[in-house]
PDB file of C-alpha atoms in Angstrom:
ATOM      1  CA  ASP M 261       0.000   0.000   0.000  1.00  0.00           C
ATOM      2  CA  ARG M 262       1.169   3.465  -0.820  1.00  0.00           C
ATOM      3  CA  MET M 263       1.522   5.884   2.024  1.00  0.00           C
ATOM      4  CA  SER M 264      -0.819   8.850   1.722  1.00  0.00           C
ATOM      5  CA  GLY M 265       1.424  11.289   3.628  1.00  0.00           C
ATOM      6  CA  PRO M 266       4.847  11.798   5.181  1.00  0.00           C
ATOM      7  CA  MET M 267       6.027   9.154   7.608  1.00  0.00           C
ATOM      8  CA  ILE M 268       5.937  10.244  11.261  1.00  0.00           C
ATOM      9  CA  PRO M 269       8.797   8.734  13.282  1.00  0.00           C
ATOM     10  CA  ASP M 270       7.916   6.275  16.030  1.00  0.00           C
ATOM     11  CA  PHE M 271       8.426   8.150  19.296  1.00  0.00           C
ATOM     12  CA  SER M 272       6.784   5.495  21.483  1.00  0.00           C
ATOM     13  CA  GLN M 273      10.072   4.511  23.134  1.00  0.00           C
ATOM     14  CA  ALA M 274      11.272   8.079  23.670  1.00  0.00           C
ATOM     15  CA  ARG M 275      11.272   9.532  27.187  1.00  0.00           C
ATOM     16  CA  VAL M 276      11.475  13.317  27.246  1.00  0.00           C
ATOM     17  CA  LEU M 277      12.060  15.537  30.274  1.00  0.00           C
ATOM     18  CA  VAL M 278      10.652  19.062  29.827  1.00  0.00           C
ATOM     19  CA  ALA M 279      11.813  21.788  32.229  1.00  0.00           C
ATOM     20  CA  GLY M 280      10.716  25.405  32.155  1.00  0.00           C
ATOM     21  CA  ASP M 281       8.130  28.073  32.856  1.00  0.00           C
ATOM     22  CA  LEU M 282       4.702  26.664  33.680  1.00  0.00           C
ATOM     23  CA  MET M 283       1.518  28.542  32.843  1.00  0.00           C
ATOM     24  CA  LEU M 284      -2.216  27.986  32.823  1.00  0.00           C
ATOM     25  CA  ASP M 285      -4.199  29.440  29.928  1.00  0.00           C
ATOM     26  CA  ARG M 286      -7.756  29.998  31.140  1.00  0.00           C
ATOM     27  CA  TYR M 287     -10.708  30.932  28.910  1.00  0.00           C
ATOM     28  CA  TRP M 288     -14.090  32.245  30.100  1.00  0.00           C
ATOM     29  CA  SER M 289     -16.628  32.538  27.275  1.00  0.00           C
ATOM     30  CA  GLY M 290     -20.238  33.617  27.011  1.00  0.00           C
ATOM     31  CA  ALA M 291     -22.808  35.798  25.315  1.00  0.00           C
ATOM     32  CA  THR M 292     -22.908  39.589  25.575  1.00  0.00           C
ATOM     33  CA  SER M 293     -26.266  41.322  25.264  1.00  0.00           C
ATOM     34  CA  ARG M 294     -26.007  44.497  27.312  1.00  0.00           C
ATOM     35  CA  ILE M 295     -23.736  47.175  28.707  1.00  0.00           C
ATOM     36  CA  SER M 296     -23.106  47.278  32.432  1.00  0.00           C
ATOM     37  CA  PRO M 297     -24.944  50.019  34.358  1.00  0.00           C
ATOM     38  CA  GLU M 298     -21.815  50.404  36.492  1.00  0.00           C
ATOM     39  CA  ALA M 299     -19.403  51.308  33.683  1.00  0.00           C
ATOM     40  CA  PRO M 300     -19.338  51.435  29.852  1.00  0.00           C
ATOM     41  CA  VAL M 301     -18.265  47.813  29.512  1.00  0.00           C
ATOM     42  CA  PRO M 302     -20.063  44.736  28.129  1.00  0.00           C
ATOM     43  CA  VAL M 303     -21.577  42.213  30.516  1.00  0.00           C
ATOM     44  CA  VAL M 304     -20.512  38.650  29.652  1.00  0.00           C
ATOM     45  CA  ARG M 305     -22.712  35.847  30.938  1.00  0.00           C
ATOM     46  CA  VAL M 306     -20.054  33.131  31.306  1.00  0.00           C
ATOM     47  CA  ASP M 307     -21.312  29.720  30.244  1.00  0.00           C
ATOM     48  CA  GLU M 308     -18.070  27.992  29.240  1.00  0.00           C
ATOM     49  CA  ILE M 309     -14.796  27.690  31.160  1.00  0.00           C
ATOM     50  CA  GLU M 310     -11.755  26.030  29.616  1.00  0.00           C
ATOM     51  CA  ASP M 311      -8.287  25.506  31.098  1.00  0.00           C
ATOM     52  CA  ARG M 312      -5.297  24.638  28.936  1.00  0.00           C
ATOM     53  CA  PRO M 313      -1.725  23.960  30.076  1.00  0.00           C
ATOM     54  CA  GLY M 314       0.563  26.685  28.713  1.00  0.00           C
ATOM     55  CA  GLY M 315       4.246  27.464  28.447  1.00  0.00           C
ATOM     56  CA  ALA M 316       6.464  24.469  29.203  1.00  0.00           C
ATOM     57  CA  ALA M 317       3.351  22.505  30.190  1.00  0.00           C
ATOM     58  CA  ASN M 318       2.052  22.861  26.631  1.00  0.00           C
ATOM     59  CA  VAL M 319       5.420  21.649  25.321  1.00  0.00           C
ATOM     60  CA  ALA M 320       5.028  18.521  27.470  1.00  0.00           C
ATOM     61  CA  LEU M 321       1.531  17.970  26.029  1.00  0.00           C
ATOM     62  CA  ASN M 322       2.933  18.279  22.508  1.00  0.00           C
ATOM     63  CA  VAL M 323       5.607  15.693  23.343  1.00  0.00           C
ATOM     64  CA  ASP M 324       2.881  13.376  24.616  1.00  0.00           C
ATOM     65  CA  SER M 325       0.794  13.928  21.460  1.00  0.00           C
ATOM     66  CA  LEU M 326       3.719  12.633  19.381  1.00  0.00           C
ATOM     67  CA  GLY M 327       3.568   9.351  21.275  1.00  0.00           C
ATOM     68  CA  ALA M 328       6.580   9.913  23.517  1.00  0.00           C
ATOM     69  CA  ARG M 329       6.466   9.738  27.298  1.00  0.00           C
ATOM     70  CA  ALA M 330       6.768  13.197  28.817  1.00  0.00           C
ATOM     71  CA  THR M 331       7.865  14.253  32.288  1.00  0.00           C
ATOM     72  CA  LEU M 332       7.484  17.902  33.306  1.00  0.00           C
ATOM     73  CA  VAL M 333       9.422  19.775  35.986  1.00  0.00           C
ATOM     74  CA  GLY M 334       8.871  23.368  37.025  1.00  0.00           C
ATOM     75  CA  VAL M 335       7.784  25.833  39.689  1.00  0.00           C
ATOM     76  CA  SER M 336       4.165  26.735  40.399  1.00  0.00           C
ATOM     77  CA  GLY M 337       2.062  28.287  43.096  1.00  0.00           C
ATOM     78  CA  ASP M 338       0.351  26.133  45.687  1.00  0.00           C
ATOM     79  CA  ASP M 339      -3.123  27.050  44.538  1.00  0.00           C
ATOM     80  CA  GLU M 340      -6.213  26.047  42.585  1.00  0.00           C
ATOM     81  CA  ALA M 341      -4.555  26.957  39.278  1.00  0.00           C
ATOM     82  CA  ALA M 342      -1.729  24.497  40.002  1.00  0.00           C
ATOM     83  CA  ASP M 343      -4.312  21.819  40.824  1.00  0.00           C
ATOM     84  CA  ALA M 344      -6.048  22.492  37.500  1.00  0.00           C
ATOM     85  CA  LEU M 345      -2.736  22.382  35.640  1.00  0.00           C
ATOM     86  CA  GLN M 346      -1.697  19.085  37.211  1.00  0.00           C
ATOM     87  CA  ALA M 347      -5.122  17.525  36.626  1.00  0.00           C
ATOM     88  CA  ARG M 348      -5.032  18.271  32.905  1.00  0.00           C
ATOM     89  CA  LEU M 349      -1.469  17.017  32.559  1.00  0.00           C
ATOM     90  CA  ALA M 350      -2.302  13.840  34.484  1.00  0.00           C
ATOM     91  CA  ALA M 351      -5.243  13.248  32.134  1.00  0.00           C
ATOM     92  CA  ALA M 352      -2.714  13.220  29.274  1.00  0.00           C
ATOM     93  CA  ASP M 353      -0.372  10.863  31.185  1.00  0.00           C
ATOM     94  CA  VAL M 354       2.264  13.567  31.610  1.00  0.00           C
ATOM     95  CA  GLN M 355       4.206  12.972  34.817  1.00  0.00           C
ATOM     96  CA  CYS M 356       4.661  16.151  36.898  1.00  0.00           C
ATOM     97  CA  LEU M 357       7.385  17.005  39.391  1.00  0.00           C
ATOM     98  CA  LEU M 358       6.496  20.496  40.583  1.00  0.00           C
ATOM     99  CA  ASN M 359       7.995  22.754  43.200  1.00  0.00           C
ATOM    100  CA  ARG M 360       4.737  24.224  44.557  1.00  0.00           C
ATOM    101  CA  ARG M 361       5.326  27.471  46.427  1.00  0.00           C
ATOM    102  CA  ALA M 362       2.834  29.195  48.701  1.00  0.00           C
ATOM    103  CA  ASP M 363       4.489  32.602  48.172  1.00  0.00           C
ATOM    104  CA  LEU M 364       3.773  32.700  44.411  1.00  0.00           C
ATOM    105  CA  PRO M 365       0.688  32.431  42.213  1.00  0.00           C
ATOM    106  CA  THR M 366       0.746  29.897  39.404  1.00  0.00           C
ATOM    107  CA  ILE M 367       1.258  31.984  36.259  1.00  0.00           C
ATOM    108  CA  THR M 368      -2.251  32.259  34.819  1.00  0.00           C
ATOM    109  CA  LYS M 369      -3.493  34.086  31.741  1.00  0.00           C
ATOM    110  CA  LEU M 370      -7.261  34.538  31.946  1.00  0.00           C
ATOM    111  CA  ARG M 371      -8.996  35.529  28.711  1.00  0.00           C
ATOM    112  CA  VAL M 372     -12.635  36.666  28.651  1.00  0.00           C
ATOM    113  CA  LEU M 373     -14.283  36.086  25.261  1.00  0.00           C
ATOM    114  CA  SER M 374     -17.654  36.731  23.697  1.00  0.00           C
ATOM    115  CA  HIS M 375     -18.768  35.827  20.172  1.00  0.00           C
ATOM    116  CA  HIS M 376     -15.218  34.563  19.475  1.00  0.00           C
ATOM    117  CA  GLN M 377     -13.719  37.972  20.310  1.00  0.00           C
ATOM    118  CA  GLN M 378     -11.284  38.454  23.175  1.00  0.00           C
ATOM    119  CA  LEU M 379     -12.479  41.314  25.387  1.00  0.00           C
ATOM    120  CA  ILE M 380      -9.701  41.350  27.971  1.00  0.00           C
ATOM    121  CA  ARG M 381      -6.775  39.303  29.257  1.00  0.00           C
ATOM    122  CA  LEU M 382      -5.867  39.227  32.921  1.00  0.00           C
ATOM    123  CA  ASP M 383      -2.395  37.998  33.923  1.00  0.00           C
ATOM    124  CA  PHE M 384      -1.696  36.579  37.362  1.00  0.00           C
ATOM    125  CA  GLU M 385       2.038  36.347  37.979  1.00  0.00           C
ATOM    126  CA  ARG M 386       4.890  37.670  40.063  1.00  0.00           C
ATOM    127  CA  PRO M 387       8.641  37.589  39.411  1.00  0.00           C
ATOM    128  CA  LEU M 388      10.034  34.182  40.273  1.00  0.00           C
ATOM    129  CA  HIS M 389      13.034  34.042  42.556  1.00  0.00           C
ATOM    130  CA  ALA M 390      14.442  30.813  43.911  1.00  0.00           C
ATOM    131  CA  SER M 391      13.527  30.414  47.563  1.00  0.00           C
ATOM    132  CA  GLY M 392      16.649  30.555  49.728  1.00  0.00           C
ATOM    133  CA  ASP M 393      20.009  29.983  48.078  1.00  0.00           C
ATOM    134  CA  ALA M 394      19.162  26.773  46.232  1.00  0.00           C
ATOM    135  CA  ASP M 395      17.576  26.626  42.790  1.00  0.00           C
ATOM    136  CA  PRO M 396      14.748  24.056  43.086  1.00  0.00           C
ATOM    137  CA  MET M 397      15.074  23.183  39.404  1.00  0.00           C
ATOM    138  CA  ILE M 398      18.466  21.532  39.947  1.00  0.00           C
ATOM    139  CA  GLY M 399      17.072  18.921  42.320  1.00  0.00           C
ATOM    140  CA  LEU M 400      13.961  18.334  40.209  1.00  0.00           C
ATOM    141  CA  VAL M 401      15.931  17.825  36.999  1.00  0.00           C
ATOM    142  CA  GLU M 402      18.540  15.639  38.687  1.00  0.00           C
ATOM    143  CA  GLN M 403      15.764  13.479  40.162  1.00  0.00           C
ATOM    144  CA  ALA M 404      14.219  12.834  36.738  1.00  0.00           C
ATOM    145  CA  LEU M 405      17.195  12.785  34.347  1.00  0.00           C
ATOM    146  CA  ASP M 406      18.244   9.149  34.657  1.00  0.00           C
ATOM    147  CA  ASP M 407      14.802   7.985  33.549  1.00  0.00           C
ATOM    148  CA  ASN M 408      14.758  10.111  30.373  1.00  0.00           C
ATOM    149  CA  HIS M 409      16.522  10.227  27.009  1.00  0.00           C
ATOM    150  CA  VAL M 410      16.520  13.974  26.324  1.00  0.00           C
ATOM    151  CA  LEU M 411      16.124  17.247  28.241  1.00  0.00           C
ATOM    152  CA  VAL M 412      14.070  20.076  26.726  1.00  0.00           C
ATOM    153  CA  LEU M 413      14.489  23.529  28.309  1.00  0.00           C
ATOM    154  CA  SER M 414      11.403  25.633  27.547  1.00  0.00           C
ATOM    155  CA  ASP M 415      12.246  29.217  28.513  1.00  0.00           C
ATOM    156  CA  TYR M 416       9.556  31.917  28.563  1.00  0.00           C
ATOM    157  CA  ALA M 417      11.668  34.409  30.552  1.00  0.00           C
ATOM    158  CA  LYS M 418       9.541  34.014  33.691  1.00  0.00           C
ATOM    159  CA  GLY M 419      12.507  33.083  35.877  1.00  0.00           C
ATOM    160  CA  THR M 420      12.305  29.295  36.170  1.00  0.00           C
ATOM    161  CA  LEU M 421      15.355  28.912  33.905  1.00  0.00           C
ATOM    162  CA  ALA M 422      17.228  31.969  35.148  1.00  0.00           C
ATOM    163  CA  ASN M 423      20.325  29.782  35.578  1.00  0.00           C
ATOM    164  CA  PRO M 424      20.172  26.913  33.072  1.00  0.00           C
ATOM    165  CA  GLN M 425      23.907  26.074  33.064  1.00  0.00           C
ATOM    166  CA  PRO M 426      23.738  23.582  35.984  1.00  0.00           C
ATOM    167  CA  LEU M 427      20.838  21.820  34.243  1.00  0.00           C
ATOM    168  CA  ILE M 428      22.767  21.590  30.961  1.00  0.00           C
ATOM    169  CA  TYR M 429      25.830  20.309  32.827  1.00  0.00           C
ATOM    170  CA  LEU M 430      23.818  17.633  34.674  1.00  0.00           C
ATOM    171  CA  ALA M 431      22.388  16.306  31.410  1.00  0.00           C
ATOM    172  CA  ARG M 432      25.579  16.462  29.345  1.00  0.00           C
ATOM    173  CA  ALA M 433      27.524  14.698  32.120  1.00  0.00           C
ATOM    174  CA  ARG M 434      25.092  11.787  31.699  1.00  0.00           C
ATOM    175  CA  GLY M 435      25.289  11.831  27.901  1.00  0.00           C
ATOM    176  CA  ILE M 436      21.743  13.179  27.636  1.00  0.00           C
ATOM    177  CA  PRO M 437      21.222  15.736  24.826  1.00  0.00           C
ATOM    178  CA  VAL M 438      19.796  19.156  25.713  1.00  0.00           C
ATOM    179  CA  LEU M 439      17.355  21.014  23.432  1.00  0.00           C
ATOM    180  CA  VAL M 440      16.641  24.674  24.233  1.00  0.00           C
ATOM    181  CA  ASP M 441      13.865  27.020  23.135  1.00  0.00           C
ATOM    182  CA  PRO M 442      15.495  30.308  24.224  1.00  0.00           C
ATOM    183  CA  LYS M 443      14.300  33.704  25.373  1.00  0.00           C
ATOM    184  CA  GLY M 444      16.027  37.004  26.028  1.00  0.00           C
ATOM    185  CA  SER M 445      19.192  38.563  24.651  1.00  0.00           C
ATOM    186  CA  ASP M 446      21.765  36.530  26.596  1.00  0.00           C
ATOM    187  CA  PHE M 447      22.257  33.216  24.849  1.00  0.00           C
ATOM    188  CA  THR M 448      25.517  32.538  26.735  1.00  0.00           C
ATOM    189  CA  ARG M 449      23.245  31.080  29.440  1.00  0.00           C
ATOM    190  CA  TYR M 450      22.617  28.152  27.082  1.00  0.00           C
ATOM    191  CA  ARG M 451      26.289  27.365  26.359  1.00  0.00           C
ATOM    192  CA  ALA M 452      27.024  23.720  25.485  1.00  0.00           C
ATOM    193  CA  ALA M 453      23.424  22.781  24.657  1.00  0.00           C
ATOM    194  CA  ASN M 454      23.052  20.313  21.807  1.00  0.00           C
ATOM    195  CA  LEU M 455      20.355  22.304  20.016  1.00  0.00           C
ATOM    196  CA  LEU M 456      19.186  25.926  20.261  1.00  0.00           C
ATOM    197  CA  THR M 457      15.998  26.944  18.412  1.00  0.00           C
ATOM    198  CA  PRO M 458      15.531  30.753  18.291  1.00  0.00           C
ATOM    199  CA  ASN M 459      13.213  32.415  15.822  1.00  0.00           C
ATOM    200  CA  LEU M 460      14.646  35.092  13.531  1.00  0.00           C
ATOM    201  CA  ALA M 461      13.726  38.013  15.805  1.00  0.00           C
ATOM    202  CA  GLU M 462      15.261  36.289  18.829  1.00  0.00           C
ATOM    203  CA  PHE M 463      18.410  35.456  16.866  1.00  0.00           C
ATOM    204  CA  GLU M 464      18.860  38.996  15.502  1.00  0.00           C
ATOM    205  CA  ALA M 465      18.370  40.463  18.997  1.00  0.00           C
ATOM    206  CA  VAL M 466      21.506  38.552  19.970  1.00  0.00           C
ATOM    207  CA  ALA M 467      23.578  38.430  16.781  1.00  0.00           C
ATOM    208  CA  GLY M 468      22.499  41.672  15.098  1.00  0.00           C
ATOM    209  CA  THR M 469      20.309  42.378  12.070  1.00  0.00           C
ATOM    210  CA  CYS M 470      21.159  40.221   9.066  1.00  0.00           C
ATOM    211  CA  ALA M 471      21.122  41.953   5.666  1.00  0.00           C
ATOM    212  CA  ASN M 472      20.741  38.721   3.662  1.00  0.00           C
ATOM    213  CA  ASP M 473      20.873  34.947   3.920  1.00  0.00           C
ATOM    214  CA  ALA M 474      24.661  34.806   3.615  1.00  0.00           C
ATOM    215  CA  ASP M 475      24.926  37.178   6.559  1.00  0.00           C
ATOM    216  CA  LEU M 476      22.459  35.036   8.497  1.00  0.00           C
ATOM    217  CA  VAL M 477      24.501  31.893   7.892  1.00  0.00           C
ATOM    218  CA  GLU M 478      27.774  33.621   8.796  1.00  0.00           C
ATOM    219  CA  ARG M 479      26.423  35.091  12.042  1.00  0.00           C
ATOM    220  CA  GLY M 480      24.688  31.826  12.876  1.00  0.00           C
ATOM    221  CA  GLU M 481      27.871  29.795  12.512  1.00  0.00           C
ATOM    222  CA  LYS M 482      29.773  32.362  14.597  1.00  0.00           C
ATOM    223  CA  LEU M 483      27.190  32.111  17.387  1.00  0.00           C
ATOM    224  CA  ARG M 484      27.168  28.308  17.188  1.00  0.00           C
ATOM    225  CA  ARG M 485      30.959  28.203  17.676  1.00  0.00           C
ATOM    226  CA  GLU M 486      30.968  30.802  20.455  1.00  0.00           C
ATOM    227  CA  LEU M 487      28.357  28.913  22.443  1.00  0.00           C
ATOM    228  CA  ALA M 488      29.831  25.453  21.764  1.00  0.00           C
ATOM    229  CA  LEU M 489      26.502  24.302  20.336  1.00  0.00           C
ATOM    230  CA  TYR M 490      26.224  21.192  18.207  1.00  0.00           C
ATOM    231  CA  THR M 491      23.256  22.554  16.260  1.00  0.00           C
ATOM    232  CA  LEU M 492      21.603  25.945  15.813  1.00  0.00           C
ATOM    233  CA  LEU M 493      18.126  25.878  14.244  1.00  0.00           C
ATOM    234  CA  ILE M 494      16.727  29.322  13.342  1.00  0.00           C
ATOM    235  CA  THR M 495      13.021  29.325  12.492  1.00  0.00           C
ATOM    236  CA  LEU M 496      12.087  31.745   9.701  1.00  0.00           C
ATOM    237  CA  GLY M 497       8.276  31.718   9.668  1.00  0.00           C
ATOM    238  CA  GLU M 498       6.855  31.105   6.213  1.00  0.00           C
ATOM    239  CA  ARG M 499      10.409  30.769   4.808  1.00  0.00           C
ATOM    240  CA  GLY M 500      11.001  27.595   6.794  1.00  0.00           C
ATOM    241  CA  MET M 501      14.125  27.210   8.912  1.00  0.00           C
ATOM    242  CA  LEU M 502      17.907  27.390   8.768  1.00  0.00           C
ATOM    243  CA  LEU M 503      19.922  24.488  10.206  1.00  0.00           C
ATOM    244  CA  ILE M 504      23.540  25.183  11.150  1.00  0.00           C
ATOM    245  CA  GLN M 505      25.377  22.151  12.457  1.00  0.00           C
ATOM    246  CA  GLU M 506      28.878  21.249  13.571  1.00  0.00           C
ATOM    247  CA  GLU M 507      30.663  19.559  10.705  1.00  0.00           C
ATOM    248  CA  ALA M 508      31.612  15.935  11.207  1.00  0.00           C
ATOM    249  CA  GLN M 509      35.321  15.463  11.636  1.00  0.00           C
ATOM    250  CA  ALA M 510      36.943  13.379   8.926  1.00  0.00           C
TER     251      ALA M 510
END
């Protein structure tokens, strides 16, 4: 029989550890038929509530959807939003190892919608700082590494991966490859990762504006060498992506 589409690799034996910023995307939807007498704003009669794991939690769900086994580590609040996040991940068979902290809210983005239009978004979050002197992510990652084949660092600049070097070192010392979706303008934090996947805007914020493709390749290879990366993958939107890889030694 001929195959009707591209072959999808078999990920059923893959075990992937995802570490990064956890979020809960929350949607309240309903009809709007009048303006509030209290202020010139629409009144939404909420009849549908949906919670979706976001940030690194969404990455773990995507890993699971490919057929791999996903484990997620991160920092959350010790609240109802964290309960909702864990429940939805458990329903997808994603194992969670969370550092739940009473002094922080779980990062939550609440969107109020009516007639498929977003009326407002409310963000619940505070800057994340490691409690005490120890970074909780180090212990969480170390606990889970030996049972996984690859470490994915999903950085949304919320503070969970403020110091990723110890995590990269722990994985590389065990021969476990590290894949990083970066944020911010300091990519030196991701030194020695196996794969870095910035988009074009993120790359140019670090390496400078590229006038053409040749410039992009030259700056990409320079950054790859400086950061001791094995592979740099720059996503280019509708133009696809640029793969820059360490050449095999003859």
